[in-house]
């Protein structure tokens, strides 16, 4: 899973999104220790300050927490993670319906198509 | 990090600072009224087309030339041997004696720069697959430039000045250079990358100084500029310079 | 720091001087005395003498070329980007080139004398001194020492003069070396008119002086007069040549500090 950035948007915003994605999909498992800001910045090829800013936002959101000497850890609060996953799913679904409507499919039709395709 | 106007209001220990800096060559104004302050822990871009005064600014920082007006300060002092010890400069030209062997260059840097880390240099050079016993002139141009980059980045300096480090190299080399710059990041140091090829280094910059005709056209936090303009720094650059 | 600069400069220039020194020692102290000693080696005697003369000519030319080139290419061309961003002052960069250059020049001259010595002694040369008394001898000794110091200072001054011309030449954006040569010619003419003929003449004059018994007569003159005459004359020579060196040094240093013009 590579890091991909669109330079037109603030990078820290994109980092927040991509880190959240990794956490919610389990790439960084709950309770696991994250690489240091420097290492992660090098891996993503971004400025360490930008990475730090993104991680600070994730801490604010409760997805990460810092142990003073041991570094940053992914939360193991399943309720929070589940909640976040639902929120992210909701945005994906909203985008789906939006795109389908643009093609001319109303939500009921879109849902029916999705069920048929999902069943295959 | 503050913009030029707010700099005077707050006490900051800037690593690299210019106050109304000007430099003329005969009748030509290479730099005019340049003011900015870079604190530690940043990777900043000095962005502008060729001839905009970037190299002049860097030469002033290195003490190779003197201002005609205003001040330039490195760690609070005008450029002198003490600031040169804390300034790691990677120029656009090849300036190492290419008769020397790589290991002799490592030794020389260690002798003249107290903050040079020979082990780090050796590790990076070995990773490149370069033999320390090789003379510089037997290496390819790309490898020569990488050796110079490694030597420069193996110093624990406060200010790194990289003049067009990624000019015309292949993508693999570009990635290596960026990785080396990031790998060397220290919270007490500041890196200034001077370039006109912005797309290549955008992602690692957290501050941008746009230089046009010797004056600062725009400066600010990279993400803040992207947010307020809805553009990448590269697009912003093209717009500012209409090229 | 200056010590390190000097060390690296010696290392970079030794490759040029040491082979010639070795050749001169070999020819002058080994091969020529052998050829001169045995009968029937006339051909070899002439050959070695010719080679020795050639060696001296090469040494003289090479000293000049190396001294000038080292300063020009290492400080005023691309490598200057490294040298002037090292944590050293411009003065240290100048001395880092000047001191090794002077040392090499002095060693060259001493070596010439030393390698010629066996031949001189064999042909019955030498310096005869008639000393009228111990304090007069002291005066002569002081004068001798001051002469040597003066010659060394004048050599340094001559090299500094080359450096100054190059420092002026690099002010121009194009044809820097040509500008340096033109500056050299113009300033040489000016100084000749003013009366400072430079170390070239002093050194040539000095060595010829010694060979033709000039030193003898100078010392005899000094010994005929009092201690103070030798002292005053000696110190005057040293002070004047020192002042010349200092002036050249400070102007060159100012130019490299304020007016450095790397491409």
XYZ file of C-alpha atoms in Angstrom:
626
model
C 0.000 0.000 0.000
C 1.834 3.120 -1.216
C 1.579 6.706 -0.126
C 0.058 8.955 -2.726
C -0.296 12.712 -2.454
C -1.982 15.380 -4.455
C 0.166 18.450 -4.065
C -2.808 20.707 -4.599
C -4.177 19.970 -1.190
C -2.495 20.435 2.134
C -0.421 17.355 2.676
C -1.193 16.982 6.350
C -4.888 16.644 5.513
C -4.088 13.827 3.107
C -1.820 12.223 5.683
C -4.606 12.264 8.258
C -6.859 10.534 5.751
C -4.290 7.915 4.742
C -3.199 7.183 8.297
C -6.824 6.853 9.358
C -7.362 4.459 6.475
C -4.441 2.349 7.546
C -5.644 2.239 11.116
C -9.231 1.438 10.270
C -8.310 -1.280 7.804
C -5.973 -2.848 10.292
C -2.687 -2.158 8.510
C -1.707 -0.674 11.840
C -3.327 -3.027 14.263
C -5.146 -1.803 17.370
C -2.776 -1.389 20.269
C 0.293 -1.687 18.043
C 3.181 0.738 18.137
C 3.555 3.128 15.242
C 6.929 3.838 13.655
C 8.553 7.085 14.763
C 7.528 10.341 13.084
C 10.903 10.444 11.305
C 10.685 6.897 9.975
C 7.100 7.302 8.867
C 7.919 10.637 7.205
C 10.781 9.034 5.355
C 8.605 6.151 4.234
C 5.923 8.521 2.968
C 8.556 10.948 1.671
C 7.026 13.914 3.449
C 8.263 16.567 5.826
C 8.485 15.302 9.423
C 6.671 18.386 10.703
C 3.802 17.661 8.379
C 3.698 14.069 9.585
C 3.829 15.275 13.185
C 0.899 17.582 12.555
C -1.161 14.777 11.039
C -0.385 12.465 13.940
C -1.308 15.196 16.418
C -4.707 15.445 14.759
C -5.159 11.702 14.995
C -4.287 11.893 18.669
C -6.936 14.561 19.094
C -9.439 12.288 17.380
C -8.463 9.547 19.792
C -7.111 7.153 17.170
C -3.590 7.431 18.514
C -2.149 7.956 21.943
C 1.357 8.661 23.146
C 3.123 6.720 25.874
C 5.734 9.079 27.211
C 8.846 7.023 26.593
C 7.613 4.270 24.321
C 6.198 6.250 21.420
C 2.879 6.402 19.664
C 0.327 3.617 19.757
C -2.856 2.899 17.869
C -5.851 2.956 20.149
C -7.325 -0.376 21.188
C -10.664 1.217 21.905
C -12.824 -1.063 19.736
C -15.886 1.068 20.225
C -14.101 4.144 18.868
C -12.626 2.203 15.951
C -15.954 0.681 15.086
C -17.542 4.109 15.275
C -14.882 5.587 12.972
C -15.281 2.734 10.528
C -18.986 3.399 10.378
C -18.347 7.085 9.734
C -15.897 6.301 6.957
C -18.289 3.776 5.475
C -20.992 6.414 5.546
C -18.823 8.781 3.500
C -18.037 6.028 0.967
C -21.732 5.213 0.692
C -22.687 8.862 0.296
C -20.096 9.170 -2.458
C -21.478 6.027 -4.121
C -25.007 7.358 -4.168
C -23.797 10.720 -5.384
C -21.860 9.201 -8.260
C -24.734 6.872 -9.183
C -27.176 9.762 -9.193
C -24.847 11.621 -11.539
C -25.129 8.623 -13.890
C -28.889 8.817 -13.592
C -29.537 6.067 -11.068
C -31.797 6.911 -8.125
C -30.841 5.445 -4.725
C -33.301 2.485 -4.970
C -32.007 1.488 -8.409
C -28.425 1.977 -7.267
C -29.075 -0.227 -4.230
C -30.627 -2.978 -6.385
C -27.651 -2.925 -8.774
C -25.293 -3.052 -5.848
C -27.066 -6.068 -4.284
C -26.993 -7.980 -7.551
C -23.299 -7.192 -8.092
C -22.409 -7.839 -4.495
C -24.070 -11.258 -4.692
C -21.875 -12.376 -7.629
C 7.372 30.239 11.802
C 6.391 33.825 11.173
C 6.212 35.831 7.996
C 8.611 38.712 7.627
C 6.301 41.279 9.173
C 5.526 39.335 12.296
C 9.133 38.351 12.842
C 9.958 41.509 14.706
C 7.105 41.038 17.116
C 8.227 37.742 18.538
C 11.519 36.647 19.901
C 12.694 33.743 17.838
C 16.010 32.073 17.579
C 16.220 31.905 13.854
C 18.766 29.618 12.285
C 18.732 31.618 9.088
C 17.560 35.193 8.931
C 17.611 38.078 6.499
C 16.694 41.654 7.397
C 16.066 43.993 4.497
C 18.877 42.279 2.654
C 20.099 43.762 -0.593
C 22.899 42.947 -2.975
C 23.858 44.783 -6.117
C 26.314 43.901 -8.840
C 27.273 47.125 -10.535
C 23.948 48.475 -11.654
C 22.054 45.234 -11.334
C 19.957 44.508 -8.238
C 20.336 40.815 -7.529
C 18.481 41.028 -4.205
C 16.347 43.820 -2.849
C 14.791 44.217 0.576
C 14.684 40.506 1.366
C 13.348 39.745 4.833
C 12.556 36.362 6.342
C 13.345 34.165 9.330
C 13.693 30.390 9.374
C 13.573 28.661 12.719
C 15.064 25.242 13.404
C 13.503 21.968 12.323
C 12.203 23.056 8.944
C 12.791 22.000 5.382
C 12.203 25.142 3.369
C 12.166 25.733 -0.361
C 13.831 28.732 -1.973
C 11.814 28.773 -5.147
C 12.377 30.897 -8.186
C 13.422 30.774 -11.822
C 17.059 31.006 -12.830
C 18.350 34.505 -12.292
C 15.897 35.353 -9.528
C 18.637 35.752 -6.931
C 18.560 32.333 -5.274
C 22.253 31.645 -5.748
C 23.114 35.179 -4.624
C 21.167 34.626 -1.418
C 22.943 31.364 -0.767
C 26.361 32.861 -1.487
C 25.553 35.619 0.993
C 24.632 33.010 3.600
C 27.934 31.220 3.020
C 29.973 34.354 3.343
C 31.234 34.145 -0.218
C 29.936 37.639 -0.879
C 28.856 40.508 1.385
C 25.556 42.399 1.398
C 25.410 45.889 -0.042
C 22.628 46.709 2.430
C 20.754 44.992 5.208
C 21.791 41.961 7.202
C 22.076 38.248 6.794
C 22.419 36.116 9.903
C 23.199 32.464 10.486
C 22.464 31.381 14.059
C 22.342 35.038 14.970
C 25.715 36.044 13.517
C 26.930 37.437 10.233
C 28.728 34.783 8.161
C 32.231 34.064 9.505
C 34.327 30.939 10.161
C 32.158 30.125 13.211
C 28.940 30.158 11.176
C 30.669 28.305 8.322
C 31.300 25.493 10.765
C 27.527 25.279 11.226
C 26.605 25.755 7.566
C 26.627 22.751 5.249
C 26.647 23.979 1.672
C 26.085 21.802 -1.362
C 26.776 24.018 -4.373
C 25.597 23.542 -7.902
C 29.172 23.085 -9.111
C 31.592 20.238 -8.592
C 34.180 21.651 -6.236
C 35.916 18.635 -4.763
C 39.408 17.689 -5.884
C 38.574 14.706 -8.064
C 42.033 13.259 -7.731
C 41.193 12.430 -4.135
C 39.937 9.048 -3.025
C 36.530 8.860 -1.356
C 38.036 7.771 1.945
C 40.472 10.674 1.851
C 37.592 13.075 1.319
C 35.834 11.548 4.313
C 38.991 12.043 6.323
C 39.374 15.633 5.132
C 35.802 16.553 5.998
C 36.333 15.033 9.420
C 39.445 17.126 9.962
C 37.935 20.445 8.995
C 34.412 19.983 10.350
C 34.069 19.036 13.994
C 30.422 18.063 13.517
C 31.124 15.613 10.684
C 30.026 12.020 11.240
C 32.409 9.743 9.302
C 30.508 6.575 10.183
C 27.307 7.901 8.710
C 29.165 8.965 5.568
C 30.765 5.545 5.188
C 27.453 3.750 5.686
C 25.679 5.869 3.104
C 28.505 5.521 0.604
C 28.645 1.766 1.056
C 24.878 1.631 0.548
C 25.468 3.300 -2.795
C 27.847 0.524 -3.729
C 30.768 2.906 -4.018
C 34.203 1.676 -3.016
C 35.945 4.035 -0.606
C 39.245 3.434 -2.324
C 37.944 4.828 -5.610
C 39.170 8.178 -6.778
C 36.379 10.641 -7.346
C 37.165 11.062 -11.016
C 36.659 7.346 -11.705
C 33.044 7.582 -10.587
C 30.106 8.455 -12.808
C 28.873 12.031 -12.633
C 25.790 10.914 -10.741
C 27.837 9.068 -8.160
C 30.207 12.000 -7.762
C 27.269 14.233 -6.963
C 25.860 11.669 -4.550
C 29.180 11.442 -2.733
C 29.179 15.204 -2.349
C 25.601 15.080 -1.076
C 26.488 12.351 1.417
C 29.510 14.268 2.685
C 27.411 17.394 3.109
C 24.518 15.638 4.821
C 26.836 13.670 7.100
C 27.610 16.859 8.931
C 25.503 17.726 11.949
C 25.141 21.342 10.952
C 22.490 23.870 11.959
C 21.866 25.086 8.420
C 21.939 23.067 5.230
C 21.958 24.966 1.950
C 21.309 22.756 -1.051
C 21.583 24.522 -4.396
C 19.607 22.642 -7.067
C 20.250 19.204 -5.585
C 17.834 17.497 -7.949
C 18.665 19.123 -11.239
C 18.374 16.683 -14.108
C 18.745 13.381 -12.312
C 16.824 10.165 -12.923
C 13.854 9.318 -10.660
C 15.813 6.722 -8.693
C 18.517 9.268 -7.925
C 15.885 11.824 -7.036
C 14.309 9.454 -4.565
C 17.701 8.714 -3.076
C 18.421 12.398 -2.606
C 15.063 13.049 -0.965
C 15.423 10.026 1.279
C 18.894 11.192 2.313
C 17.616 14.679 3.104
C 14.712 13.290 5.146
C 16.894 10.704 6.804
C 19.147 13.484 8.012
C 16.352 15.530 9.550
C 17.158 16.970 12.951
C 14.820 19.177 14.978
C 17.627 21.681 15.652
C 18.592 22.109 12.007
C 17.103 23.850 9.026
C 17.366 22.758 5.421
C 16.962 25.238 2.600
C 16.528 23.720 -0.844
C 17.030 26.148 -3.667
C 15.414 25.029 -6.897
C 13.299 25.931 -9.893
C 12.031 22.340 -10.199
C 9.406 22.439 -7.499
C 7.266 19.413 -8.253
C 10.162 17.122 -7.352
C 10.595 18.393 -3.805
C 7.118 19.708 -2.948
C 6.156 16.936 -0.611
C 9.061 17.415 1.758
C 8.835 21.183 2.122
C 7.041 22.735 5.047
C 7.876 26.332 4.173
C 8.221 28.141 0.884
C 10.020 31.336 -0.134
C 9.172 32.499 -3.627
C 11.880 34.736 -5.059
C 11.178 36.865 -8.135
C 13.639 39.374 -9.571
C 15.511 39.560 -6.318
C 12.489 40.142 -4.121
C 10.330 37.856 -2.079
C 7.075 37.545 -3.977
C 5.444 35.216 -1.477
C 6.410 33.203 1.572
C 4.636 30.999 4.063
C 3.884 27.589 5.493
C 3.569 25.124 2.614
C 0.282 23.528 3.632
C -1.209 26.925 4.520
C -0.374 28.187 1.022
C -1.878 25.082 -0.550
C -5.029 25.478 1.502
C -5.510 29.183 0.883
C -4.751 28.981 -2.825
C -6.139 25.553 -3.573
C -3.049 24.872 -5.622
C 0.127 22.924 -5.345
C 3.289 24.913 -4.767
C 4.310 24.015 -8.304
C 1.104 25.503 -9.719
C 1.469 28.493 -7.432
C 5.002 28.944 -8.680
C 3.898 28.927 -12.312
C 1.227 31.443 -11.498
C 3.549 33.730 -9.556
C 6.144 33.621 -12.293
C 3.789 33.193 -15.252
C 6.021 30.758 -17.029
C 42.930 24.997 11.100
C 45.832 26.740 9.426
C 47.993 23.756 10.249
C 45.550 21.454 8.494
C 45.429 23.688 5.437
C 49.224 23.696 5.306
C 49.363 19.939 5.727
C 46.999 19.339 2.823
C 48.868 21.855 0.688
C 52.196 20.128 1.280
C 50.615 16.820 0.408
C 49.175 18.189 -2.810
C 52.458 19.762 -3.939
C 55.001 17.190 -2.760
C 54.361 15.097 -5.856
C 55.964 17.833 -7.963
C 58.957 18.773 -5.815
C 60.172 15.530 -4.304
C 61.056 13.785 -7.566
C 63.147 16.742 -8.710
C 64.827 16.980 -5.306
C 65.621 13.287 -5.507
C 67.104 13.734 -8.965
C 69.216 16.665 -7.826
C 70.528 14.825 -4.799
C 71.281 11.780 -6.876
C 73.092 13.743 -9.549
C 74.858 16.239 -7.352
C 75.891 14.122 -4.397
C 76.302 10.705 -5.921
C 76.706 10.531 -9.657
C 78.711 13.675 -10.341
C 81.319 13.166 -7.605
C 81.793 9.596 -8.809
C 82.146 10.710 -12.418
C 84.529 13.474 -11.399
C 86.649 11.235 -9.269
C 87.495 8.526 -11.738
C 89.467 9.155 -14.905
C 88.014 8.325 -18.285
C 84.423 9.174 -17.319
C 84.495 12.494 -19.099
C 81.344 11.707 -21.052
C 79.386 10.873 -17.944
C 80.676 13.943 -16.167
C 79.335 16.134 -18.937
C 76.097 14.153 -19.113
C 75.423 14.442 -15.406
C 76.346 18.092 -15.366
C 73.887 18.677 -18.219
C 71.159 16.717 -16.445
C 71.819 18.593 -13.251
C 71.534 21.931 -14.983
C 68.336 20.724 -16.608
C 67.013 19.690 -13.208
C 67.688 23.124 -11.802
C 65.948 24.808 -14.713
C 62.960 22.490 -14.355
C 62.895 23.181 -10.632
C 62.925 26.923 -11.115
C 60.157 26.890 -13.706
C 58.121 24.316 -11.835
C 58.294 26.225 -8.560
C 56.833 29.245 -10.283
C 54.142 27.313 -12.132
C 53.071 25.208 -9.157
C 52.933 28.182 -6.800
C 50.780 30.189 -9.163
C 48.554 27.313 -10.259
C 47.842 26.091 -6.739
C 46.584 29.506 -5.676
C 44.596 30.083 -8.835
C 42.905 26.741 -9.359
C 42.389 25.836 -5.734
C 41.119 29.150 -4.419
C 39.826 31.155 -7.352
C 38.138 28.499 -9.454
C 35.457 25.932 -8.633
C 37.357 24.435 -5.712
C 37.110 27.856 -4.117
C 33.491 26.995 -3.320
C 34.854 24.443 -0.896
C 37.860 26.389 0.399
C 35.983 29.569 1.199
C 33.138 27.766 2.933
C 35.458 25.849 5.224
C 35.543 27.275 8.747
C 38.699 29.253 8.005
C 39.394 32.917 7.340
C 40.542 34.252 4.007
C 43.879 35.076 5.656
C 44.306 31.457 6.667
C 43.572 30.333 3.125
C 46.262 32.681 1.820
C 48.838 31.620 4.412
C 47.883 28.016 3.781
C 49.218 28.438 0.262
C 51.971 30.960 0.969
C 53.811 29.139 3.726
C 54.239 25.841 1.868
C 55.251 27.765 -1.270
C 57.935 29.668 0.622
C 59.150 26.514 2.346
C 59.458 24.692 -0.963
C 61.325 27.654 -2.489
C 63.751 27.898 0.420
C 64.318 24.157 0.462
C 64.986 24.312 -3.262
C 67.615 26.996 -2.831
C 69.263 25.245 0.097
C 69.257 22.031 -1.871
C 71.002 23.772 -4.745
C 73.774 24.881 -2.453
C 74.015 21.539 -0.720
C 74.188 19.537 -3.905
C 76.773 21.895 -5.333
C 78.832 21.817 -2.170
C 80.902 18.693 -2.875
C 81.918 20.132 -6.218
C 82.771 23.481 -4.670
C 84.909 21.908 -2.028
C 86.546 19.667 -4.574
C 87.411 22.662 -6.730
C 88.821 24.542 -3.812
C 86.058 27.008 -3.152
C 84.943 28.297 0.216
C 84.538 31.391 2.210
C 87.506 32.953 3.953
C 86.794 35.318 6.742
C 89.247 37.650 8.394
C 87.714 38.520 11.683
C 89.082 41.363 13.750
C 87.462 40.387 17.004
C 84.538 38.691 18.754
C 82.070 41.609 18.781
C 82.806 42.276 15.152
C 82.118 38.627 14.454
C 78.801 39.032 16.216
C 77.938 41.965 13.961
C 78.787 39.914 10.916
C 76.708 37.000 12.184
C 73.711 39.226 12.796
C 74.044 40.710 9.330
C 74.224 37.234 7.846
C 71.143 36.068 9.706
C 69.252 39.223 8.754
C 70.229 38.725 5.127
C 68.847 35.223 5.149
C 65.621 36.349 6.809
C 65.333 39.181 4.313
C 65.758 36.855 1.363
C 63.045 34.564 2.760
C 60.754 37.547 3.285
C 61.423 38.785 -0.208
C 60.574 35.372 -1.613
C 57.327 35.493 0.364
C 56.768 39.010 -0.902
C 57.272 37.970 -4.498
C 54.769 35.118 -4.088
C 52.321 37.456 -2.378
C 52.735 39.793 -5.325
C 51.644 36.983 -7.662
C 48.715 36.259 -5.341
C 47.726 39.910 -5.333
C 47.758 40.073 -9.127
C 45.547 36.999 -9.288
C 43.221 38.425 -6.633
C 42.875 41.560 -8.741
C 42.448 39.527 -11.923
C 39.544 37.531 -10.494
C 37.571 40.756 -10.040
C 36.749 40.542 -13.723
C 34.055 38.183 -14.889
C 35.859 36.902 -17.940
C 39.475 36.220 -18.834
C 40.445 36.313 -15.183
C 43.903 34.901 -15.663
C 44.643 37.229 -18.535
C 43.605 40.107 -16.304
C 45.974 38.806 -13.636
C 48.870 38.719 -16.103
C 48.133 42.235 -17.302
C 47.953 43.419 -13.695
C 51.281 41.754 -13.062
C 52.931 43.519 -15.973
C 51.496 46.900 -15.075
C 52.355 46.667 -11.394
C 55.834 45.312 -12.125
C 56.582 48.322 -14.279
C 55.214 50.642 -11.606
C 57.282 49.050 -8.879
C 60.405 49.085 -11.018
C 59.995 52.776 -11.530
C 59.446 53.275 -7.843
C 62.554 51.255 -7.065
C 61.297 48.010 -5.557
C 62.775 45.428 -7.806
C 61.440 42.393 -6.035
C 62.845 39.199 -4.746
C 63.637 37.805 -8.166
C 66.526 40.172 -8.390
C 67.325 39.774 -4.721
C 67.558 36.031 -4.960
C 69.486 35.977 -8.206
C 71.597 38.822 -6.948
C 72.011 37.100 -3.613
C 73.179 33.760 -4.922
C 75.491 35.314 -7.447
C 76.691 37.579 -4.696
C 77.717 34.622 -2.597
C 79.427 32.783 -5.428
C 81.540 35.685 -6.547
C 82.843 36.392 -3.106
C 80.383 39.244 -2.525
C 79.335 37.844 0.805
C 82.977 37.787 1.830
C 83.396 41.454 1.096
C 80.110 42.346 2.780
C 81.127 40.488 5.892
C 84.568 42.010 5.737
C 82.981 45.448 5.502
C 80.756 44.626 8.457
C 83.636 43.310 10.457
C 85.653 46.444 9.727
C 82.926 48.573 11.227
C 81.200 48.181 14.564
C 78.549 45.786 15.775
C 75.863 48.406 15.579
C 76.352 49.012 11.872
C 75.658 45.372 11.126
C 72.708 45.388 13.462
C 71.122 48.508 12.005
C 71.661 47.483 8.420
C 70.353 44.001 9.116
C 67.258 45.092 10.984
C 66.453 47.714 8.370
C 66.462 45.087 5.635
C 64.218 42.777 7.641
C 61.750 45.482 8.613
C 61.424 46.885 5.107
C 60.834 43.492 3.523
C 58.394 42.577 6.306
C 56.401 45.744 5.681
C 56.250 44.962 1.976
C 54.929 41.476 2.745
C 52.338 42.762 5.187
C 51.009 45.352 2.762
C 50.676 42.782 -0.023
C 49.057 40.293 2.360
C 46.465 42.671 3.754
C 45.411 43.972 0.346
C 45.078 40.421 -1.002
C 43.132 39.355 2.047
C 40.802 42.332 1.766
C 40.127 41.475 -1.875
C 39.308 37.849 -1.081
C 37.108 38.858 1.846
C 35.085 41.573 0.175
C 35.462 41.039 -3.538
C 35.545 37.299 -4.048
C 34.153 36.605 -7.473
C 33.728 32.865 -7.969
C 31.966 32.135 -11.257
